[in-house]
Coordinates of C-alpha atoms in Angstrom, one line a residue:
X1 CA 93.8 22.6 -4.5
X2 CA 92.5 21.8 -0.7
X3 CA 94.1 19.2 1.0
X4 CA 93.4 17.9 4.0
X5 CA 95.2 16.5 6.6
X6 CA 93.4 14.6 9.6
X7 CA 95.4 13.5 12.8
X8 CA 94.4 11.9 15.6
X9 CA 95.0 9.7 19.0
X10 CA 95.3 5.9 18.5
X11 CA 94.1 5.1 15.2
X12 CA 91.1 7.2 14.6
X13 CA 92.2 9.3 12.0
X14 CA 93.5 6.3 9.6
X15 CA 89.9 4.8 10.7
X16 CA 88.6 8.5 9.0
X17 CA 90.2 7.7 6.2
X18 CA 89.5 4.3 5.7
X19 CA 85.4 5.8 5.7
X20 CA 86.0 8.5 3.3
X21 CA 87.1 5.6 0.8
X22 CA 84.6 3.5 1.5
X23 CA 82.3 6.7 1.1
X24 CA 83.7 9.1 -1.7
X25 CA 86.6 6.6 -3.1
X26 CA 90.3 7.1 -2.1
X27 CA 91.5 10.5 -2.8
X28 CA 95.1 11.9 -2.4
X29 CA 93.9 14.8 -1.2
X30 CA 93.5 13.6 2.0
X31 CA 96.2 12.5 4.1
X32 CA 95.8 11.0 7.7
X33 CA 98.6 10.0 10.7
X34 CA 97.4 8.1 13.6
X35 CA 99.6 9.4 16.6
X36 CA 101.2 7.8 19.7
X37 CA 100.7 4.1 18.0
X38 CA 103.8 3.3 17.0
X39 CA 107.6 4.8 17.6
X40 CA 106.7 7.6 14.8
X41 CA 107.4 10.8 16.9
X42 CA 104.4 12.9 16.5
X43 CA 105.6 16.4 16.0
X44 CA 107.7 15.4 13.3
X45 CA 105.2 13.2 11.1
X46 CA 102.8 16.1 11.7
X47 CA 105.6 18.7 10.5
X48 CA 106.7 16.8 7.6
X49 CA 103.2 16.2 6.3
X50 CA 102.3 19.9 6.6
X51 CA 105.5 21.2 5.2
X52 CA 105.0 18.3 2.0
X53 CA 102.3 20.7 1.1
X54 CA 102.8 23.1 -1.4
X55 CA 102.5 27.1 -0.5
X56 CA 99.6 27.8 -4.0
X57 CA 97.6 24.5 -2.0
X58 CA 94.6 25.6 0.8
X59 CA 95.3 23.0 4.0
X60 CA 92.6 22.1 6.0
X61 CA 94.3 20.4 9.4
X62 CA 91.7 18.6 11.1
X63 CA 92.1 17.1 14.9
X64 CA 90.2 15.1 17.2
X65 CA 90.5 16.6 20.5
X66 CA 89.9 20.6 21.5
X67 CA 93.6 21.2 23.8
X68 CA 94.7 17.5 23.0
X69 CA 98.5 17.2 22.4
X70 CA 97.6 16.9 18.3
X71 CA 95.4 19.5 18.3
X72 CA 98.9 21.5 19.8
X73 CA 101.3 20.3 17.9
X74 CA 98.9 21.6 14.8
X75 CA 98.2 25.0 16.5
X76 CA 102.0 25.8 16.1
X77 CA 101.2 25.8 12.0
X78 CA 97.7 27.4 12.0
X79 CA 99.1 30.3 10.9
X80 CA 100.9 29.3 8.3
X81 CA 99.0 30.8 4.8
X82 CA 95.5 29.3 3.2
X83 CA 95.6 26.8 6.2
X84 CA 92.9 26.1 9.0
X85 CA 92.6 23.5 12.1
X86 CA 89.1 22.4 12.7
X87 CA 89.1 20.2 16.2
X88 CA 86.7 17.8 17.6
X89 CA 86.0 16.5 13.5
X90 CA 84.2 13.8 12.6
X91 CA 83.6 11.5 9.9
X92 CA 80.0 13.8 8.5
X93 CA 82.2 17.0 8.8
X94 CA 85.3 15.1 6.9
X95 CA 82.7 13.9 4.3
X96 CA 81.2 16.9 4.1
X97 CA 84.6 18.8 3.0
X98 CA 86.3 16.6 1.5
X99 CA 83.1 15.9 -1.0
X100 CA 82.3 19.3 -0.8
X101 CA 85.7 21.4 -1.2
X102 CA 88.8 19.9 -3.6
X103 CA 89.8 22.9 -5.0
X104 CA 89.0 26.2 -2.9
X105 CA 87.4 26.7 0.6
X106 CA 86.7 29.6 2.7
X107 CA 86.8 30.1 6.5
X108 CA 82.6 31.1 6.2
X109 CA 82.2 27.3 4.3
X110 CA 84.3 25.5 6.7
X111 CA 82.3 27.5 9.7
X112 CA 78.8 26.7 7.8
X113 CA 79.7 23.0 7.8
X114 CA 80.7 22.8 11.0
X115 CA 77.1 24.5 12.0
X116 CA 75.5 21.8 9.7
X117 CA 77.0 18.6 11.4
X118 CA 76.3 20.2 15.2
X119 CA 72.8 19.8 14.0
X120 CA 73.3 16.6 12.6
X121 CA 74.2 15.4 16.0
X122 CA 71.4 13.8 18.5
X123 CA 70.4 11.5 20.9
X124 CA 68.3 8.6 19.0
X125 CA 65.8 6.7 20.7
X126 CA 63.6 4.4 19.4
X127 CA 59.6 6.0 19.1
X128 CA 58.2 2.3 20.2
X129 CA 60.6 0.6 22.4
X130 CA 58.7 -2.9 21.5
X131 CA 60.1 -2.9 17.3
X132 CA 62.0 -5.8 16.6
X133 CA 65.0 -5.8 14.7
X134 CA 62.7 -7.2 11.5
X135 CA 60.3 -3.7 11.7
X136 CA 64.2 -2.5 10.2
X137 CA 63.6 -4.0 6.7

């Protein structure tokens, strides 16, 4: 089974969460711990949530910031077996596994998904900057 694990400054990665049920219904697969928002020492809620998983299970560590202190802490268990840390995530790459992946994944999936929402990503600008919110509906 995959699980995942999303952690995060401030509250983001609960606020993750909270969008994948809304999205794909609540799952506990997927595990979340907002750091630095409370007195919950952040090594040691990200250790104990790691080590909770069991050694058969793939875990899929994903991070908000590339060098941020979460994204360190989970570096020092990246190579622990059938786990990867994906950093910078966001809520189309965590949809994308989590719907995608709850019982095997592969470092080529996890790399093809991350390709897939880099692309999803632009700058949107309206073609006719006279529409009115009612040209919407």
């Amino acid at each position: 089974m995959v699980r995942y694990l999303i952690a995060a400054h401030g509250r983001a990665a609960g606020g993750i969460k909270e969008s994948l049920d809304v999205l794909l219904g609540a799952s506990d697969q997927v595990e979340a711990f907002d750091a630095y928002v409370d007195e919950r020492n952040a090594e040691e809620e990200i250790r104990r949530r790691i080590e909770a998983v069991g050694e058969d299970d793939i875990l899929v560590m994903l991070s908000d910031l590339p060098g941020g202190s979460v994204n360190q802490i989970m570096m020092r268990y990246a190579d622990r077996k059938n786990t990867f840390l994906i950093t910078g995530v966001s809520i189309a790459l965590a949809v994308g596994l989590v719907s995608g992946y709850t019982d095997s994944v592969t470092e080529e999936q996890i790399r093809e998904m991350i390709g897939e929402c880099r692309e999803m990503m632009d700058l949107v600008k309206p073609e006719n900057e006279d529409c009115e919110e009612e040209d919407f509906f």
